């Protein structure tokens, strides 16, 4: 069940990345955020309910709420035209919590690929904090590209492999994820340099009440 939720996390991140890049209208994206947010609140609630008080299962499910509340907050904020600072500072909380979940996956659960994926999410939600909480609009294009790419790398592809039974070779997967992040996100920084000097109106955080 969690893997199905992960698939749609990838979908909503991809949509929200396109929204930041000015390809999807904000209110149109808001509806999908509400759909996925509701799914990501119901899923961990069910998983915790059937966990039979297993601490590791409850711990693994608890992190899903971070995403569910983000997408609900984003969807409502976009539709209501709310200021972005609330989502921005909540994103800082999520970024710090994601570091903790990364540690848990590396050290306790021994799930090295998802230890790396939680680091991806910590980086992404920290970008949301800078963009939405601190209003650094010059990061809009960079954050949009990182969001869209992470939708596939941390959501759609892992979920598809897990659902199909092809999620294997965890050590190699974790290393590949680390190398990919350094190379791709590092290369994106100079490639989005011109956008940081000329933020487009469609990507302004005054128009996009929130983007995750």
Coordinates of N, CA and C in Angstrom, one line a residue:
X1 N 0.8 -1.2 0.0 CA 0.0 0.0 0.0 C 0.9 1.3 0.0
X2 N 1.9 1.2 0.8 CA 2.8 2.4 0.8 C 3.5 2.6 -0.5
X3 N 3.7 1.6 -1.3 CA 4.4 1.7 -2.6 C 3.4 2.4 -3.6
X4 N 2.2 2.2 -3.4 CA 1.2 2.9 -4.3 C 1.2 4.3 -4.0
X5 N 1.2 4.7 -2.7 CA 1.3 6.1 -2.2 C 2.6 6.7 -2.8
X6 N 3.7 6.0 -2.8 CA 5.0 6.5 -3.3 C 4.9 6.9 -4.7
X7 N 4.2 6.0 -5.5 CA 4.0 6.3 -6.9 C 3.3 7.7 -7.1
X8 N 2.3 8.0 -6.3 CA 1.6 9.2 -6.5 C 2.3 10.4 -5.9
X9 N 3.2 10.1 -4.9 CA 4.1 11.2 -4.4 C 5.0 11.6 -5.6
X10 N 5.5 10.7 -6.4 CA 6.3 11.0 -7.6 C 5.5 11.8 -8.5
X11 N 4.2 11.5 -8.7 CA 3.3 12.2 -9.7 C 3.1 13.6 -9.2
X12 N 2.8 13.8 -8.0 CA 2.5 15.2 -7.5 C 3.8 16.0 -7.5
X13 N 4.9 15.5 -7.2 CA 6.2 16.2 -7.3 C 6.5 16.7 -8.7
X14 N 6.2 15.8 -9.6 CA 6.4 16.1 -11.0 C 5.5 17.2 -11.4
X15 N 4.2 17.1 -11.1 CA 3.3 18.2 -11.4 C 3.7 19.5 -10.8
X16 N 4.1 19.5 -9.5 CA 4.4 20.7 -8.8 C 5.7 21.3 -9.4
X17 N 6.6 20.5 -9.8 CA 7.8 21.0 -10.5 C 7.5 21.7 -11.7
X18 N 6.5 21.2 -12.5 CA 6.1 21.8 -13.7 C 5.3 23.1 -13.4
X19 N 4.6 23.1 -12.3 CA 4.0 24.4 -11.9 C 5.0 25.5 -11.6
X20 N 6.0 25.1 -10.9 CA 7.1 26.1 -10.6 C 7.7 26.6 -11.8
X21 N 7.8 25.8 -12.8 CA 8.4 26.2 -14.1 C 7.5 26.9 -15.0
X22 N 6.2 27.1 -14.6 CA 5.3 27.8 -15.3 C 4.5 27.0 -16.4
X23 N 4.6 25.7 -16.3 CA 4.0 24.8 -17.3 C 2.6 24.4 -16.9
X24 N 2.3 24.4 -15.6 CA 1.0 24.0 -15.1 C 0.4 25.1 -14.2
X25 N -0.8 25.5 -14.4 CA -1.5 26.6 -13.7 C -1.6 26.1 -12.2
X26 N -1.4 27.1 -11.3 CA -1.3 26.7 -9.9 C -2.6 26.2 -9.4
X27 N -3.7 26.7 -9.7 CA -5.0 26.2 -9.1 C -5.3 24.9 -9.7
X28 N -4.9 24.6 -10.9 CA -5.1 23.3 -11.5 C -4.3 22.2 -10.8
X29 N -3.1 22.6 -10.4 CA -2.2 21.7 -9.6 C -2.8 21.5 -8.2
X30 N -3.5 22.5 -7.7 CA -3.9 22.4 -6.3 C -4.8 21.2 -6.1
X31 N -5.7 20.9 -7.0 CA -6.7 19.8 -6.9 C -5.9 18.5 -6.7
X32 N -4.9 18.2 -7.6 CA -4.1 17.0 -7.5 C -3.4 16.9 -6.2
X33 N -2.9 18.0 -5.7 CA -2.2 18.1 -4.3 C -3.2 17.6 -3.3
X34 N -4.5 18.0 -3.4 CA -5.5 17.6 -2.4 C -5.7 16.1 -2.5
X35 N -5.8 15.5 -3.7 CA -6.0 14.1 -3.9 C -4.8 13.3 -3.2
X36 N -3.6 13.7 -3.5 CA -2.5 12.9 -3.0 C -2.3 13.2 -1.5
X37 N -2.5 14.4 -1.1 CA -2.4 14.7 0.4 C -3.4 13.8 1.2
X38 N -4.6 13.6 0.7 CA -5.6 12.8 1.4 C -5.1 11.3 1.4
X39 N -4.6 10.9 0.2 CA -4.1 9.5 0.2 C -2.9 9.3 1.2
X40 N -2.0 10.3 1.3 CA -0.9 10.2 2.1 C -1.1 10.4 3.6
X41 N -2.4 10.7 3.9 CA -2.8 10.8 5.3 C -3.5 9.5 5.7
X42 N -4.3 9.0 4.7 CA -5.1 7.7 5.0 C -4.1 6.5 5.0
X43 N -3.1 6.5 4.1 CA -2.2 5.4 4.0 C -1.5 5.1 5.3
X44 N -0.7 6.1 5.9 CA 0.0 5.8 7.2 C -1.0 5.4 8.3
X45 N -2.2 6.1 8.3 CA -3.1 5.7 9.4 C -3.5 4.3 9.3
X46 N -3.8 3.8 8.1 CA -4.1 2.3 7.9 C -2.9 1.5 8.3
X47 N -1.7 1.8 7.8 CA -0.5 1.0 8.1 C -0.2 1.0 9.6
X48 N -0.4 2.1 10.3 CA -0.2 2.1 11.8 C -1.2 1.2 12.5
X49 N -2.5 1.3 12.0 CA -3.6 0.6 12.6 C -3.4 -0.9 12.5
X50 N -2.8 -1.4 11.4 CA -2.6 -2.8 11.2 C -1.1 -3.3 11.6
X51 N -0.4 -2.4 12.2 CA 1.0 -2.7 12.5 C 1.2 -3.6 13.7
X52 N 0.1 -3.8 14.5 CA 0.2 -4.7 15.7 C 1.2 -4.2 16.6
X53 N 1.3 -2.9 16.8 CA 2.3 -2.3 17.7 C 3.7 -2.6 17.5
X54 N 4.1 -2.9 16.2 CA 5.4 -3.2 15.8 C 6.1 -1.8 15.7
X55 N 7.1 -1.5 16.5 CA 7.7 -0.1 16.5 C 8.4 0.2 15.2
X56 N 9.0 -0.7 14.5 CA 9.6 -0.4 13.2 C 8.6 -0.1 12.1
X57 N 7.5 -0.9 12.1 CA 6.5 -0.6 11.1 C 5.8 0.7 11.4
X58 N 5.6 1.1 12.6 CA 5.0 2.4 13.0 C 5.9 3.5 12.6
X59 N 7.2 3.3 12.9 CA 8.2 4.3 12.6 C 8.3 4.5 11.1
X60 N 8.3 3.5 10.3 CA 8.4 3.6 8.8 C 7.1 4.3 8.3
X61 N 6.0 4.0 8.8 CA 4.7 4.6 8.3 C 4.6 6.1 8.7
X62 N 5.2 6.4 9.9 CA 5.0 7.8 10.4 C 5.5 8.9 9.5
X63 N 6.6 8.6 8.8 CA 7.1 9.6 7.9 C 6.2 10.0 6.8
X64 N 5.3 9.2 6.4 CA 4.4 9.5 5.3 C 3.5 10.7 5.6
X65 N 3.2 10.9 6.8 CA 2.4 12.1 7.2 C 3.1 13.4 6.8
X66 N 4.4 13.4 6.8 CA 5.1 14.6 6.5 C 4.7 15.1 5.1
X67 N 4.5 14.1 4.2 CA 4.1 14.4 2.8 C 2.6 14.7 2.7
X68 N 1.8 13.9 3.4 CA 0.4 14.1 3.3 C 0.0 15.5 3.7
X69 N 0.5 16.0 4.9 CA 0.2 17.3 5.3 C 0.8 18.4 4.4
X70 N 1.9 18.1 3.8 CA 2.5 19.1 2.9 C 1.6 19.3 1.7
X71 N 1.1 18.2 1.1 CA 0.3 18.4 -0.1 C -1.1 19.0 0.2
X72 N -1.7 18.6 1.4 CA -2.9 19.2 1.8 C -2.7 20.7 2.0
X73 N -1.7 21.1 2.7 CA -1.4 22.5 3.0 C -1.2 23.3 1.7
X74 N -0.4 22.7 0.7 CA -0.2 23.3 -0.5 C -1.5 23.5 -1.3
X75 N -2.3 22.4 -1.4 CA -3.5 22.5 -2.2 C -4.5 23.5 -1.7
X76 N -4.6 23.5 -0.3 CA -5.5 24.5 0.3 C -5.0 25.9 0.1
X77 N -3.6 26.1 0.2 CA -3.0 27.4 0.1 C -3.1 27.9 -1.3
X78 N -3.0 27.1 -2.3 CA -3.1 27.5 -3.7 C -4.5 27.9 -4.0
X79 N -5.5 27.2 -3.5 CA -6.9 27.5 -3.8 C -7.4 28.8 -3.1
X80 N -6.8 28.9 -1.8 CA -7.3 30.1 -1.0 C -6.4 31.3 -1.2
X81 N -5.3 31.2 -2.0 CA -4.4 32.3 -2.2 C -3.7 32.7 -0.9
X82 N -3.3 31.7 -0.1 CA -2.6 32.1 1.2 C -1.2 32.5 0.9
X83 N -0.6 33.2 1.9 CA 0.8 33.5 1.8 C 1.6 32.3 2.0
X84 N 2.8 32.2 1.4 CA 3.6 31.0 1.3 C 4.4 30.7 2.6
X85 N 4.5 31.7 3.5 CA 5.5 31.5 4.6 C 5.1 30.3 5.5
X86 N 3.8 30.0 5.7 CA 3.4 28.9 6.5 C 4.0 27.6 5.9
X87 N 3.7 27.3 4.7 CA 4.2 26.1 4.0 C 5.8 26.2 4.0
X88 N 6.3 27.3 3.8 CA 7.8 27.4 3.8 C 8.4 27.0 5.1
X89 N 7.9 27.5 6.2 CA 8.5 27.1 7.5 C 8.2 25.7 7.9
X90 N 7.0 25.2 7.5 CA 6.7 23.8 7.7 C 7.7 22.9 6.9
X91 N 8.1 23.4 5.7 CA 9.0 22.7 4.9 C 10.4 22.6 5.6
X92 N 10.7 23.6 6.4 CA 12.0 23.5 7.1 C 11.9 22.4 8.2
X93 N 10.7 22.3 8.8 CA 10.5 21.2 9.8 C 10.6 19.9 9.1
X94 N 10.0 19.7 7.9 CA 10.1 18.5 7.2 C 11.5 18.2 6.8
X95 N 12.3 19.2 6.3 CA 13.7 19.0 5.9 C 14.5 18.4 7.1
X96 N 14.3 19.0 8.3 CA 15.1 18.5 9.5 C 14.6 17.1 9.8
X97 N 13.3 16.8 9.8 CA 12.7 15.5 10.1 C 13.2 14.5 9.1
X98 N 13.3 14.9 7.9 CA 13.8 13.9 6.8 C 15.2 13.5 7.1
X99 N 16.1 14.3 7.6 CA 17.4 13.9 8.0 C 17.4 12.8 9.1
X100 N 16.4 12.9 10.0 CA 16.2 11.9 11.0 C 15.8 10.6 10.4
X101 N 14.8 10.7 9.5 CA 14.4 9.5 8.8 C 15.4 8.8 8.0
X102 N 16.3 9.6 7.4 CA 17.4 9.1 6.6 C 18.3 8.3 7.6
X103 N 18.6 8.9 8.7 CA 19.5 8.1 9.7 C 18.8 6.8 10.1
X104 N 17.5 6.9 10.3 CA 16.8 5.7 10.7 C 16.9 4.6 9.7
X105 N 16.7 5.0 8.4 CA 16.8 4.0 7.3 C 18.2 3.4 7.2
X106 N 19.2 4.3 7.3 CA 20.6 3.8 7.2 C 21.0 2.9 8.4
X107 N 20.6 3.3 9.6 CA 21.2 2.7 10.8 C 20.2 1.6 11.4
X108 N 18.9 1.8 11.4 CA 18.0 0.9 12.1 C 17.4 0.0 11.1
X109 N 16.8 0.5 10.0 CA 16.1 -0.3 9.1 C 17.0 -1.0 8.1
X110 N 18.2 -0.5 8.0 CA 19.2 -1.0 7.0 C 18.7 -1.0 5.6
X111 N 17.9 0.1 5.3 CA 17.4 0.3 3.9 C 18.2 1.4 3.3
X112 N 19.3 1.1 2.7 CA 20.2 2.1 2.3 C 19.7 3.0 1.1
X113 N 19.0 2.4 0.1 CA 18.4 3.3 -0.9 C 17.5 4.3 -0.4
X114 N 16.6 3.9 0.6 CA 15.7 4.9 1.1 C 16.4 5.8 2.1
X115 N 17.5 5.4 2.7 CA 18.3 6.4 3.4 C 18.8 7.5 2.5
X116 N 19.2 7.1 1.3 CA 19.6 8.1 0.3 C 18.4 9.0 -0.2
X117 N 17.3 8.3 -0.4 CA 16.1 9.0 -0.9 C 15.6 10.0 0.2
X118 N 15.7 9.7 1.4 CA 15.3 10.7 2.5 C 16.2 11.9 2.4
X119 N 17.5 11.7 2.1 CA 18.4 12.8 1.9 C 17.9 13.7 0.7
X120 N 17.5 13.1 -0.4 CA 16.9 13.8 -1.5 C 15.8 14.7 -1.0
X121 N 14.9 14.1 -0.2 CA 13.7 14.8 0.2 C 14.1 15.9 1.2
X122 N 15.1 15.7 2.1 CA 15.6 16.8 3.0 C 16.1 18.0 2.1
X123 N 16.9 17.7 1.1 CA 17.4 18.8 0.2 C 16.2 19.5 -0.4
X124 N 15.2 18.8 -1.0 CA 14.1 19.4 -1.7 C 13.3 20.2 -0.8
X125 N 12.9 19.7 0.4 CA 12.1 20.5 1.3 C 12.9 21.7 1.9
X126 N 14.2 21.6 1.9 CA 15.0 22.8 2.3 C 14.9 23.9 1.2
X127 N 14.9 23.5 0.0 CA 14.7 24.4 -1.1 C 13.3 25.1 -1.0
X128 N 12.3 24.3 -0.7 CA 11.0 24.9 -0.5 C 11.0 25.9 0.6
X129 N 11.7 25.7 1.7 CA 11.9 26.6 2.8 C 12.5 27.9 2.3
X130 N 13.6 27.8 1.5 CA 14.2 29.0 1.0 C 13.3 29.8 0.0
X131 N 12.6 29.0 -0.8 CA 11.8 29.7 -1.8 C 10.5 30.2 -1.2
X132 N 9.8 29.5 -0.4 CA 8.5 29.9 0.1 C 8.6 30.6 1.5
X133 N 9.5 30.1 2.3 CA 9.6 30.8 3.7 C 10.4 32.1 3.6
X134 N 11.5 32.0 2.9 CA 12.4 33.2 2.9 C 12.2 34.0 1.6
X135 N 11.3 33.6 0.7 CA 10.9 34.3 -0.5 C 12.1 34.6 -1.4
X136 N 12.9 33.6 -1.6 CA 14.0 33.7 -2.5 C 13.6 33.2 -3.9
X137 N 12.9 34.2 -4.6 CA 12.3 33.8 -5.9 C 13.3 33.4 -6.9
X138 N 14.6 33.9 -6.7 CA 15.6 33.5 -7.7 C 15.9 32.0 -7.8
X139 N 15.4 31.3 -6.8 CA 15.6 29.8 -6.8 C 14.4 29.1 -7.4
X140 N 13.4 29.8 -8.0 CA 12.2 29.2 -8.5 C 12.5 28.1 -9.6
X141 N 13.3 28.5 -10.6 CA 13.6 27.6 -11.7 C 14.4 26.4 -11.2
X142 N 15.4 26.6 -10.4 CA 16.2 25.5 -9.9 C 15.4 24.6 -9.1
X143 N 14.5 25.1 -8.2 CA 13.7 24.3 -7.3 C 12.7 23.5 -8.2
X144 N 12.1 24.2 -9.2 CA 11.2 23.5 -10.1 C 11.8 22.3 -10.8
X145 N 13.0 22.4 -11.3 CA 13.7 21.3 -12.0 C 14.0 20.2 -11.0
X146 N 14.5 20.6 -9.8 CA 14.8 19.6 -8.8 C 13.6 18.8 -8.3
X147 N 12.4 19.5 -8.2 CA 11.2 18.9 -7.8 C 10.7 17.9 -8.8
X148 N 10.7 18.3 -10.1 CA 10.2 17.5 -11.2 C 11.1 16.2 -11.3
X149 N 12.4 16.4 -11.2 CA 13.3 15.2 -11.3 C 13.2 14.3 -10.1
X150 N 13.1 14.9 -8.9 CA 12.9 14.0 -7.8 C 11.6 13.2 -7.8
X151 N 10.6 13.8 -8.5 CA 9.3 13.1 -8.7 C 9.5 11.7 -9.3
X152 N 10.4 11.6 -10.3 CA 10.7 10.4 -10.9 C 11.7 9.5 -10.2
X153 N 12.8 10.2 -9.7 CA 13.9 9.4 -9.1 C 13.6 8.9 -7.7
X154 N 12.8 9.7 -6.9 CA 12.5 9.2 -5.5 C 11.1 8.7 -5.4
X155 N 10.2 8.8 -6.5 CA 8.9 8.4 -6.4 C 8.5 7.3 -7.4
X156 N 8.3 7.8 -8.6 CA 7.8 6.9 -9.7 C 8.6 5.7 -9.9
X157 N 9.9 5.9 -10.1 CA 10.8 4.7 -10.5 C 10.9 3.8 -9.3
X158 N 11.3 4.2 -8.1 CA 11.3 3.2 -7.0 C 10.0 2.5 -6.8
X159 N 8.9 3.3 -6.9 CA 7.6 2.6 -6.6 C 7.3 1.6 -7.7
X160 N 7.6 1.9 -9.0 CA 7.4 0.9 -10.0 C 8.2 -0.3 -9.8
X161 N 9.5 -0.1 -9.5 CA 10.4 -1.3 -9.2 C 9.9 -2.2 -8.1
X162 N 9.5 -1.5 -7.0 CA 9.0 -2.2 -5.8 C 7.7 -3.0 -6.1
X163 N 6.8 -2.3 -6.8 CA 5.5 -3.0 -7.2 C 5.7 -4.1 -8.1
X164 N 6.7 -4.0 -9.0 CA 7.0 -5.1 -9.9 C 7.9 -6.2 -9.4
X165 N 8.4 -6.0 -8.2 CA 9.3 -7.0 -7.6 C 10.8 -6.9 -8.1
X166 N 11.2 -5.8 -8.7 CA 12.5 -5.6 -9.3 C 13.4 -4.7 -8.4
X167 N 13.0 -4.4 -7.2 CA 13.8 -3.5 -6.3 C 14.9 -4.4 -5.7
X168 N 16.1 -4.5 -6.3 CA 17.1 -5.3 -5.8 C 18.4 -4.6 -5.8
X169 N 19.5 -5.2 -5.3 CA 20.8 -4.6 -5.2 C 20.8 -3.3 -4.5
X170 N 20.4 -3.3 -3.2 CA 20.3 -2.0 -2.4 C 21.6 -1.2 -2.3
X171 N 22.7 -1.9 -2.1 CA 24.0 -1.1 -2.0 C 24.3 -0.3 -3.2
X172 N 24.2 -1.0 -4.4 CA 24.4 -0.3 -5.6 C 23.4 0.8 -5.9
X173 N 22.2 0.5 -5.5 CA 21.1 1.5 -5.8 C 21.4 2.8 -4.9
X174 N 21.8 2.6 -3.7 CA 22.1 3.8 -2.8 C 23.3 4.6 -3.4
X175 N 24.3 3.9 -3.9 CA 25.5 4.6 -4.5 C 25.1 5.3 -5.7
X176 N 24.3 4.7 -6.6 CA 23.8 5.3 -7.8 C 23.0 6.6 -7.5
X177 N 22.1 6.5 -6.5 CA 21.3 7.6 -6.1 C 22.2 8.8 -5.7
X178 N 23.3 8.5 -4.9 CA 24.2 9.5 -4.4 C 24.9 10.2 -5.5
X179 N 25.4 9.4 -6.5 CA 26.2 9.9 -7.6 C 25.2 10.8 -8.5
X180 N 24.0 10.3 -8.7 CA 23.1 11.0 -9.6 C 22.8 12.4 -9.0
X181 N 22.5 12.4 -7.7 CA 22.2 13.7 -7.0 C 23.3 14.7 -7.2
X182 N 24.5 14.3 -6.9 CA 25.6 15.2 -7.0 C 25.8 15.7 -8.4
X183 N 25.8 14.8 -9.4 CA 26.0 15.2 -10.8 C 24.9 16.1 -11.3
X184 N 23.7 15.6 -11.2 CA 22.5 16.3 -11.9 C 22.2 17.6 -11.2
X185 N 22.0 17.5 -9.8 CA 21.6 18.8 -9.1 C 22.8 19.8 -9.1
X186 N 24.0 19.3 -9.1 CA 25.1 20.2 -9.3 C 25.2 20.9 -10.6
X187 N 24.9 20.1 -11.7 CA 24.9 20.6 -13.1 C 23.7 21.6 -13.3
X188 N 22.6 21.4 -12.6 CA 21.5 22.3 -12.8 C 21.7 23.7 -12.2
X189 N 22.6 23.8 -11.3 CA 22.8 25.1 -10.7 C 23.3 26.1 -11.7
X190 N 24.4 25.9 -12.4 CA 24.8 26.8 -13.4 C 23.8 26.9 -14.6
X191 N 23.1 25.8 -14.9 CA 22.2 25.9 -16.0 C 21.0 26.8 -15.8
X192 N 20.7 27.0 -14.5 CA 19.5 27.8 -14.1 C 20.0 29.2 -13.7
X193 N 21.2 29.5 -14.0 CA 21.8 30.8 -13.5 C 21.0 32.0 -14.1
X194 N 20.7 32.0 -15.4 CA 20.0 33.1 -16.0 C 18.6 33.3 -15.4
X195 N 18.0 32.2 -15.1 CA 16.7 32.3 -14.5 C 16.7 32.9 -13.1
X196 N 17.8 32.7 -12.4 CA 18.0 33.3 -11.1 C 18.1 34.8 -11.2
X197 N 18.6 35.3 -12.3 CA 18.7 36.7 -12.5 C 17.5 37.3 -13.0
X198 N 16.7 36.5 -13.7 CA 15.4 37.0 -14.4 C 14.3 36.0 -14.0
X199 N 13.8 36.0 -12.7 CA 12.7 35.2 -12.4 C 11.4 35.5 -13.2
X200 N 10.8 34.5 -13.8 CA 9.6 34.7 -14.6 C 8.4 35.0 -13.8
X201 N 7.5 35.8 -14.3 CA 6.3 36.1 -13.5 C 5.5 34.8 -13.1
X202 N 5.5 33.8 -14.1 CA 4.7 32.6 -13.8 C 5.3 31.8 -12.6
X203 N 6.6 32.1 -12.3 CA 7.2 31.3 -11.3 C 7.3 32.1 -10.0
X204 N 6.8 33.2 -9.9 CA 6.9 34.1 -8.7 C 6.1 33.4 -7.6
X205 N 6.7 33.4 -6.3 CA 6.0 32.9 -5.2 C 4.9 33.7 -4.8
X206 N 4.7 34.9 -5.3 CA 3.6 35.7 -5.0 C 2.3 35.2 -5.7
X207 N 2.6 34.5 -6.8 CA 1.5 33.9 -7.6 C 1.3 32.5 -7.2
X208 N 2.4 31.7 -6.8 CA 2.2 30.3 -6.5 C 2.2 30.3 -4.9
X209 N 1.1 30.1 -4.4 CA 1.0 30.1 -2.9 C 1.9 29.1 -2.3
X210 N 2.2 28.0 -3.0 CA 3.0 27.0 -2.4 C 3.3 26.0 -3.5
X211 N 4.5 25.3 -3.3 CA 4.8 24.3 -4.3 C 5.2 22.9 -3.9
X212 N 4.9 22.1 -3.2 CA 5.6 20.9 -3.0 C 5.0 19.8 -3.7

